[in-house]
Structures are given as C-alpha cells and as structure tokens.
Short mmCIF file of C-alpha atoms and ligand atoms in Angstrom, two decimals:
data_model
loop_
_atom_site.label_atom_id
_atom_site.label_comp_id
_atom_site.label_asym_id
_atom_site.label_seq_id
_atom_site.Cartn_x
_atom_site.Cartn_y
_atom_site.Cartn_z
CA MET L 277 23.35 -0.83 -22.41
CA SER L 278 22.98 -1.22 -18.66
CA THR L 279 25.82 -2.94 -16.84
CA ILE L 280 23.42 -4.57 -14.40
CA LYS L 281 23.36 -8.33 -14.91
CA CYS L 282 22.05 -9.56 -11.59
CA ILE L 283 19.54 -7.93 -9.25
CA GLY L 284 18.66 -8.73 -5.65
CA ILE L 285 15.17 -8.25 -4.30
CA LEU L 286 14.01 -7.99 -0.69
CA THR L 287 11.00 -7.01 1.41
CA SER L 288 11.59 -5.26 4.72
CA GLY L 289 9.79 -3.68 7.67
CA GLY L 290 6.05 -4.16 8.03
CA ASP L 291 4.51 -6.55 5.50
CA ALA L 292 1.74 -5.33 3.22
CA PRO L 293 -0.68 -7.11 0.87
CA GLY L 294 0.60 -6.78 -2.68
CA MET L 295 4.27 -7.30 -1.80
CA ASN L 296 4.11 -10.71 -3.48
CA ALA L 297 2.64 -9.20 -6.64
CA ALA L 298 5.57 -6.77 -6.64
CA ILE L 299 8.13 -9.57 -6.12
CA ARG L 300 6.58 -11.45 -9.02
CA ALA L 301 6.66 -8.45 -11.35
CA VAL L 302 10.24 -7.45 -10.47
CA THR L 303 11.44 -11.03 -10.93
CA ARG L 304 9.72 -11.60 -14.25
CA SER L 305 10.60 -8.21 -15.69
CA ALA L 306 14.25 -8.70 -14.75
CA ILE L 307 14.33 -12.15 -16.35
CA TYR L 308 12.52 -10.78 -19.42
CA ASN L 309 15.33 -8.23 -19.73
CA GLY L 310 18.02 -10.88 -19.51
CA MET L 311 19.01 -10.39 -15.87
CA THR L 312 19.54 -12.95 -13.14
CA VAL L 313 17.41 -12.51 -10.02
CA LYS L 314 18.31 -13.35 -6.44
CA GLY L 315 15.70 -13.38 -3.70
CA ILE L 316 17.02 -12.13 -0.36
CA TYR L 317 15.09 -13.44 2.65
CA ARG L 318 14.11 -11.48 5.79
CA GLY L 319 14.96 -8.03 4.49
CA TYR L 320 18.30 -6.48 5.40
CA LYS L 321 18.88 -9.31 7.85
CA GLY L 322 19.17 -11.82 5.00
CA LEU L 323 21.56 -9.50 3.25
CA ILE L 324 23.85 -9.66 6.25
CA THR L 325 23.49 -13.41 6.91
CA GLY L 326 23.49 -14.34 3.21
CA GLU L 327 20.07 -16.01 3.15
CA ILE L 328 19.76 -15.80 -0.62
CA GLU L 329 18.28 -17.95 -3.38
CA GLU L 330 18.27 -17.56 -7.14
CA PHE L 331 14.75 -16.89 -8.40
CA LYS L 332 13.51 -18.30 -11.70
CA THR L 333 10.15 -17.36 -13.15
CA GLN L 334 8.48 -20.37 -11.48
CA ASN L 335 9.64 -19.24 -8.03
CA VAL L 336 7.03 -16.50 -8.26
CA SER L 337 4.20 -18.59 -9.70
CA ASN L 338 0.88 -18.62 -7.89
CA ILE L 339 1.74 -15.81 -5.46
CA ILE L 340 -0.01 -12.76 -6.95
CA GLN L 341 -3.12 -13.50 -4.87
CA ARG L 342 -1.32 -14.11 -1.59
CA GLY L 343 -0.96 -11.61 1.26
CA GLY L 344 2.26 -11.21 3.25
CA THR L 345 5.59 -11.78 1.50
CA ILE L 346 7.15 -15.04 0.34
CA LEU L 347 10.56 -13.44 0.93
CA LYS L 348 9.63 -12.90 4.60
CA THR L 349 10.43 -9.64 6.27
CA ALA L 350 12.27 -8.52 9.37
CA ARG L 351 13.44 -5.54 11.30
CA CYS L 352 17.23 -5.47 11.38
CA MET L 353 19.03 -3.27 13.89
CA GLU L 354 22.44 -4.28 12.55
CA PHE L 355 21.72 -2.59 9.22
CA LYS L 356 21.53 0.70 11.12
CA THR L 357 25.25 0.39 11.91
CA PRO L 358 28.12 0.99 9.44
CA GLU L 359 29.51 -2.46 10.31
CA GLY L 360 26.21 -4.14 9.48
CA ARG L 361 25.94 -2.33 6.17
CA GLN L 362 29.54 -3.29 5.34
CA GLU L 363 28.59 -6.95 5.91
CA ALA L 364 25.59 -6.46 3.63
CA HIS L 365 27.78 -4.97 0.94
CA ASN L 366 30.27 -7.84 1.25
CA THR L 367 27.40 -10.28 0.67
CA LEU L 368 26.27 -8.43 -2.46
CA VAL L 369 29.79 -8.47 -3.89
CA ARG L 370 30.21 -12.17 -3.05
CA GLU L 371 26.86 -13.04 -4.66
CA GLY L 372 27.57 -10.95 -7.75
CA ILE L 373 24.46 -8.82 -7.22
CA ASP L 374 24.81 -5.52 -9.12
CA ALA L 375 21.67 -3.70 -7.94
CA LEU L 376 18.95 -3.98 -5.31
CA VAL L 377 15.20 -3.57 -5.39
CA THR L 378 13.84 -3.00 -1.88
CA ILE L 379 10.14 -3.11 -1.05
CA GLY L 380 9.00 -1.54 2.21
CA GLY L 381 8.02 1.58 4.08
CA ASP L 382 9.72 4.67 5.36
CA GLY L 383 12.37 2.79 7.40
CA THR L 384 13.25 0.46 4.55
CA LEU L 385 13.74 3.34 2.13
CA THR L 386 15.76 5.28 4.71
CA GLY L 387 18.09 2.30 5.05
CA ALA L 388 18.24 1.95 1.27
CA ARG L 389 19.16 5.58 0.85
CA ILE L 390 21.98 5.46 3.40
CA PHE L 391 23.34 2.22 1.93
CA ALA L 392 23.20 3.45 -1.66
CA GLN L 393 25.12 6.60 -0.77
CA GLU L 394 27.67 4.88 1.40
CA PHE L 395 28.69 2.34 -1.23
CA ASN L 396 27.65 4.19 -4.39
CA TYR L 397 25.41 1.21 -5.05
CA PRO L 398 22.28 1.23 -7.27
CA VAL L 399 19.06 0.79 -5.30
CA VAL L 400 15.48 1.27 -6.42
CA GLY L 401 12.65 1.21 -3.87
CA LEU L 402 8.99 0.28 -4.08
CA PRO L 403 6.54 1.81 -1.60
CA GLY L 404 5.13 -1.14 0.35
CA THR L 405 3.15 -0.08 3.40
CA ILE L 406 -0.51 -0.12 4.35
CA ASP L 407 -0.14 3.32 5.97
CA ASN L 408 0.13 5.19 2.64
CA ASP L 409 2.59 7.58 4.29
CA LEU L 410 5.22 7.92 1.56
CA PHE L 411 5.48 11.23 -0.25
CA GLY L 412 5.55 11.30 -4.05
CA THR L 413 3.10 8.50 -4.77
CA ASP L 414 -0.68 8.79 -4.71
CA VAL L 415 -0.96 5.44 -2.98
CA THR L 416 1.33 2.75 -1.60
CA ILE L 417 1.18 -1.01 -2.13
CA GLY L 418 -1.15 -2.53 0.48
CA TYR L 419 -3.12 0.58 1.33
CA ASP L 420 -6.19 -0.24 -0.75
CA THR L 421 -6.46 -3.77 0.61
CA ALA L 422 -6.11 -2.56 4.21
CA LEU L 423 -8.74 0.10 3.61
CA ASN L 424 -11.17 -2.52 2.31
CA THR L 425 -10.44 -4.76 5.29
CA ILE L 426 -11.14 -1.89 7.67
CA MET L 427 -14.39 -1.13 5.87
CA GLU L 428 -15.57 -4.73 6.19
CA CYS L 429 -14.68 -4.83 9.91
CA VAL L 430 -16.47 -1.56 10.64
CA ASP L 431 -19.56 -2.81 8.80
CA LYS L 432 -19.65 -5.75 11.20
CA ILE L 433 -19.08 -3.64 14.29
CA ARG L 434 -21.89 -1.34 13.19
CA ASP L 435 -24.36 -4.19 13.56
CA THR L 436 -23.58 -4.54 17.24
CA ALA L 437 -23.08 -0.80 17.82
CA SER L 438 -26.56 -0.02 16.58
CA SER L 439 -28.12 -2.87 18.53
CA HIS L 440 -26.87 -1.45 21.82
CA ASP L 441 -26.81 2.36 21.43
CA ARG L 442 -23.10 2.55 21.90
CA LEU L 443 -20.27 4.85 20.99
CA PHE L 444 -17.52 2.75 19.42
CA PHE L 445 -13.94 3.85 18.99
CA ILE L 446 -12.18 1.68 16.43
CA GLU L 447 -8.43 1.97 16.28
CA VAL L 448 -6.72 1.54 12.93
CA MET L 449 -3.04 1.62 11.94
CA GLY L 450 -1.19 4.75 10.82
CA ARG L 451 0.92 6.10 13.65
CA ASP L 452 1.74 9.33 11.88
CA ALA L 453 -0.73 9.23 9.03
CA GLY L 454 -4.51 9.38 9.09
CA PHE L 455 -5.19 8.02 5.60
CA LEU L 456 -6.63 4.72 6.84
CA ALA L 457 -8.66 6.38 9.60
CA LEU L 458 -10.10 9.16 7.46
CA ASN L 459 -10.82 7.18 4.30
CA GLY L 460 -11.89 4.17 6.35
CA ALA L 461 -14.42 6.43 8.10
CA LEU L 462 -15.70 7.75 4.77
CA ALA L 463 -16.00 4.27 3.28
CA SER L 464 -17.82 2.78 6.25
CA GLY L 465 -20.08 5.72 6.98
CA ALA L 466 -18.51 6.33 10.39
CA GLU L 467 -19.41 9.52 12.24
CA ALA L 468 -15.88 10.86 12.61
CA ALA L 469 -12.16 10.17 12.39
CA ILE L 470 -9.45 11.22 14.80
CA ILE L 471 -6.20 11.60 12.89
CA PRO L 472 -2.59 12.44 13.82
CA GLU L 473 -2.18 15.23 11.26
CA ILE L 474 -4.34 17.64 13.23
CA SER L 475 -4.01 16.25 16.74
CA LEU L 476 -1.75 19.13 17.80
CA GLU L 477 -3.94 21.76 16.15
CA LYS L 478 -7.21 21.02 17.85
CA ASP L 479 -9.01 18.80 20.31
CA GLN L 480 -10.74 16.50 17.86
CA LEU L 481 -12.73 14.70 20.55
CA SER L 482 -14.42 17.74 22.07
CA ASP L 483 -14.90 19.19 18.61
CA MET L 484 -16.71 16.04 17.55
CA ILE L 485 -18.94 15.94 20.63
CA GLU L 486 -19.73 19.64 20.45
CA PHE L 487 -20.64 19.28 16.79
CA GLY L 488 -23.51 17.19 18.00
CA LEU L 489 -22.59 13.57 17.87
CA ARG L 490 -25.66 11.71 19.14
CA LYS L 491 -28.25 14.37 18.44
CA SER L 492 -30.15 12.27 16.01
CA LYS L 493 -28.51 8.90 16.41
CA ASN L 494 -28.37 6.17 18.96
CA SER L 495 -25.05 4.71 18.00
CA SER L 496 -21.88 6.17 16.65
CA ILE L 497 -18.64 4.87 15.26
CA VAL L 498 -15.42 6.85 15.31
CA LEU L 499 -12.21 5.69 13.64
CA VAL L 500 -9.07 6.59 15.57
CA ALA L 501 -5.55 6.34 14.14
CA GLU L 502 -3.09 4.81 16.59
CA SER L 503 -1.14 7.72 18.04
CA GLU L 504 1.06 8.63 20.94
CA VAL L 505 -0.49 12.09 21.10
CA THR L 506 -4.15 11.02 21.41
CA GLY L 507 -3.39 7.66 23.02
CA GLY L 508 -5.28 5.95 20.20
CA ALA L 509 -8.74 4.49 20.77
CA ILE L 510 -8.03 3.58 24.41
CA GLY L 511 -6.76 7.06 25.20
CA VAL L 512 -9.76 8.71 23.59
CA ALA L 513 -12.25 6.34 25.27
CA GLU L 514 -10.73 7.02 28.69
CA ARG L 515 -11.22 10.72 28.15
CA VAL L 516 -14.85 10.19 27.18
CA LYS L 517 -15.50 8.18 30.34
CA LYS L 518 -14.17 11.08 32.44
CA GLU L 519 -15.43 14.07 30.48
CA TYR L 520 -18.65 12.77 28.91
CA PRO L 521 -19.85 9.96 31.20
CA GLU L 522 -23.29 9.87 29.56
CA PHE L 523 -21.86 7.78 26.70
CA ASP L 524 -21.68 4.00 26.73
CA VAL L 525 -18.24 3.58 25.21
CA ARG L 526 -16.56 0.57 23.63
CA VAL L 527 -13.16 0.13 22.03
CA THR L 528 -12.02 -2.21 19.26
CA ILE L 529 -8.42 -2.32 18.11
CA LEU L 530 -8.26 -3.88 14.66
CA GLY L 531 -4.52 -4.57 14.99
CA HIS L 532 -2.71 -6.94 12.72
CA LEU L 533 -5.72 -8.23 10.85
CA GLN L 534 -5.42 -5.00 8.85
CA ARG L 535 -2.20 -6.24 7.26
CA GLY L 536 -3.46 -9.61 6.12
CA GLY L 537 -5.56 -10.97 3.33
CA SER L 538 -5.49 -11.38 -0.39
CA PRO L 539 -4.54 -8.11 -2.10
CA SER L 540 -7.25 -6.12 -3.88
CA ALA L 541 -7.26 -5.80 -7.67
CA GLN L 542 -5.95 -2.26 -7.33
CA ASP L 543 -3.01 -3.33 -5.16
CA ARG L 544 -2.12 -6.19 -7.48
CA ILE L 545 -2.20 -4.00 -10.56
CA MET L 546 -0.26 -1.19 -8.92
CA ALA L 547 2.37 -3.56 -7.48
CA THR L 548 2.75 -5.17 -10.91
CA ARG L 549 3.18 -1.84 -12.66
CA MET L 550 5.62 -0.61 -10.04
CA GLY L 551 7.62 -3.85 -10.15
CA VAL L 552 8.10 -3.59 -13.90
CA ALA L 553 8.94 0.11 -13.51
CA ALA L 554 11.68 -0.73 -10.99
CA ILE L 555 13.53 -2.74 -13.63
CA ASP L 556 12.92 -0.02 -16.25
CA ALA L 557 14.45 2.48 -13.82
CA LEU L 558 17.57 0.34 -13.36
CA LEU L 559 17.88 -0.10 -17.13
CA GLU L 560 17.74 3.68 -17.44
CA ASP L 561 20.56 3.94 -14.89
CA GLN L 562 18.27 5.51 -12.31
CA ARG L 563 19.32 4.95 -8.72
CA ASN L 564 18.24 6.06 -5.27
CA VAL L 565 14.68 6.51 -6.41
CA MET L 566 11.37 5.20 -5.23
CA ILE L 567 8.86 4.22 -7.89
CA GLY L 568 5.63 6.14 -7.43
CA ILE L 569 2.36 6.56 -9.25
CA GLN L 570 0.91 10.04 -9.68
CA ASN L 571 -2.31 10.51 -11.63
CA GLU L 572 -1.92 7.03 -13.11
CA GLN L 573 1.60 7.78 -14.38
CA ILE L 574 4.77 6.10 -13.14
CA VAL L 575 7.20 8.58 -11.57
CA TYR L 576 10.67 8.32 -10.04
CA VAL L 577 10.86 9.99 -6.64
CA PRO L 578 14.31 10.56 -5.08
CA PHE L 579 14.55 8.68 -1.76
CA SER L 580 15.32 11.93 0.02
CA LYS L 581 11.96 13.40 -1.05
CA ALA L 582 9.89 10.27 -0.43
CA ILE L 583 11.21 9.94 3.11
CA LYS L 584 11.61 13.52 4.27
CA ASN L 585 8.46 15.18 3.05
CA ASP L 586 5.24 14.58 4.93
CA LYS L 587 2.54 13.41 2.60
CA PRO L 588 -0.36 15.81 3.05
CA ILE L 589 -3.80 14.49 3.84
CA ASN L 590 -6.68 15.96 1.87
CA ARG L 591 -8.37 18.10 4.52
CA ASP L 592 -11.47 18.59 2.40
CA LEU L 593 -12.30 15.00 3.28
CA LEU L 594 -12.73 15.95 6.94
CA ASN L 595 -15.49 18.29 5.90
CA THR L 596 -17.03 15.68 3.62
CA LEU L 597 -17.11 13.30 6.56
CA ARG L 598 -18.66 15.91 8.83
CA ILE L 599 -21.39 16.82 6.33
CA THR L 600 -22.33 13.21 5.70
CA SER L 601 -22.36 12.26 9.38
CA ILE L 602 -25.31 14.39 10.51
P1 LIG V 150 9.18 0.13 7.41
O1 LIG V 150 10.06 -0.08 6.23
O2 LIG V 150 7.89 -0.63 7.29
O3 LIG V 150 8.98 1.60 7.73
P2 LIG V 150 11.02 -0.13 9.69
O4 LIG V 150 10.92 1.29 10.10
O5 LIG V 150 10.98 -1.16 10.76
O6 LIG V 150 9.87 -0.56 8.67
O7 LIG V 150 12.36 -0.30 8.87
C1 LIG V 150 12.72 -1.54 8.31
C2 LIG V 150 14.20 -1.75 8.39
O8 LIG V 150 14.88 -0.76 7.62
C3 LIG V 150 14.80 -1.63 9.77
O9 LIG V 150 14.64 -2.80 10.55
C4 LIG V 150 16.27 -1.40 9.43
O10 LIG V 150 16.91 -2.59 9.08
C5 LIG V 150 16.15 -0.52 8.19
N1 LIG V 150 16.27 0.90 8.59
C6 LIG V 150 15.33 1.71 9.09
N2 LIG V 150 15.82 2.93 9.41
C7 LIG V 150 17.14 2.88 9.10
C8 LIG V 150 18.24 3.80 9.21
N3 LIG V 150 18.08 5.04 9.70
N4 LIG V 150 19.46 3.38 8.79
C9 LIG V 150 19.64 2.15 8.28
N5 LIG V 150 18.66 1.23 8.18
C10 LIG V 150 17.43 1.57 8.57
#
C-alpha cells in the first residue's frame, strides 16, 4: 500500500498543447485511486507563494480540448536557490501534499530532480514541451500539435512563395533540437531544414545551395530552427543576401503561434496515458522518474537520464528530405 494520500500537480516552463489533457488524467487517476489532488498554480512560483487549490474531478471537466494550461505556468528564479526550494518544501508540508507531479520541459525536470534529492521527496515528471528534446521518450506532449501547426503555416506561405519566385526562410522553435524543423520540412514538402544538431559539423546553407536549390524550381522554402549558432532564419537570410545576392529572400518567424491551439488527437491520447502512468508510478513507489513512451509502451526514465542525454535526431531523415526536394 502506498503511503501517498495527497498529490500536488503543476505545469512549469514553456506551455505546450496537451498539458491540460495531462492535468485532467493525473487528477482523475489520483481521485480514482483514492487520493486527494491539489492544483498548484504558476509552476514552482505557486509552490513558493502557496497559490494552491484542491481539485475535484469537475475542476478538470471540459479542458481536454484546450491548449495552454489551466494551472498557468511561470519561470521561477527563486526555485533555483536553496532558500526558494526550502519555501516550496514548507508549503508542501503545510498543505499535506505527499508527492508532486510536474509537467514541463528540461528546466522543469531539472528543478524537480534537484528538489526531490534535496528533500528526499517523491516527484514524477511528465514531458511537456513542443521541442521534443527530452531523452527517453519517443515524443513529448505538445510536439505533434506544434508540428501540425507548422505544417499548416508553411502550406500557406508556400502559396505566396510560389507566386513570387522567392526563397523563404521560416524559423521554427527548438533552440537545441531540430525535430520541429526537420519533420516540419518533411511534412510540408520544404526544400531543406537547417538544424542545430549539425550546425557545428557543416555549413548547412552553402551545402544546400551547392546541392542545387533552384535548379528546377522558382520558389523554395527552408525551415530553420532558432539557434544562436546559425542566427536562426534572420542570420541565415543575412548570409544569403551577402553571399548569394541572386536570391530574393524573405523571412517568417512563426514564434509563439507554434505553442497554441487545440491539441491533436495524438497529444491528447499520449498526455492521458502519461497522466495515468504518473499515478501508477507513484503507487509503485517510483520517484525521480519521467514518464516516457517508447514504441507505444510506457517507460520510467530516471530524471538524470532524461535531462542529461541529448536525444538523437534521426539523420536518415535529412537524406529523405534531400531526395524528395529535387
Ligand atoms: P522548461 O521546463 O520548459 O524547460 P525552463 O527552462 O524555463 O522551462 O524551466 C522552468 C522552471 O524550472 C524555471 O523557471 C525554474 O523555476 C525551474 N528550473 C530550471 N532549471 C532549474 C535548476 N537548475 N534548478 C532549480 N530549478 C530549475
């Protein structure tokens, strides 16, 4: 029998579509298993300030289809300090919360890991980020929806790109991970993707132009992951203006619209499965693990692995993109 009677749930860092579906599943599964649930608002900030409300099953009604997070999210510098984490722990003790479920990206899970170790406190994480950059899970909550949003945007930009014979650089999110750029390019039939994983290995721009971009086409679309190394779409476009002035270049930065919208069926289903699995994990006395899905199966991934290891991108896809772009 687990000793956990009351769980707290929070969303932190960047919001992602499907977080609400996860909140719903965690809440209902916990109640189903006889636990009390407390919703913590604004991530770790709400843990420090005590912005907490008991959640009944109706608190999570009618949210599965909504983007964003009903629990709100925040970045909280205080939680990075031992004093801030002590405050957070005091709140948990005061509220009678025995375990935490945190939903967020790399930063959120890093904070969770430090906190769990410091106070020997049970924490289970769910991977909630559109970037898909957490190791140990095939996909993260929000990634599929963001990918579909990108595809729809690129389809629209293509209409104008092909009307004007232009070279479009479209910047997508993923500072250190090219999943959205590469798969977004494949899904939208873009000519190329410029991704962070190989930006130090080769000059992707000159490679792309030398390969023969434009030989047979009048317009081209290239997806560029935001990146400090390449300078993102603006950085790449500036280089083209200097080095290949024959191109008529345009830049679109998709920005925050990539985070919004109603979650896809896949994200809702995955978030629901992961939310239920988070409670199963706590019942099995698991702690300091992220719930992942590998080959359709739920897995428990130690925080240390999920955070530290770089999730590899499938490089075969670069070749697939190249072959299909001629
Ligand atoms: P994401 O979870 O989307 O990667 P952030 O990187 O902004 O987003 O992290 C979210 C929050 O997690 C931070 O605002 C902070 O409260 C907490 N966090 C991140 N890194 C650490 C850390 N090294 N120590 C403690 N808390 C952290």
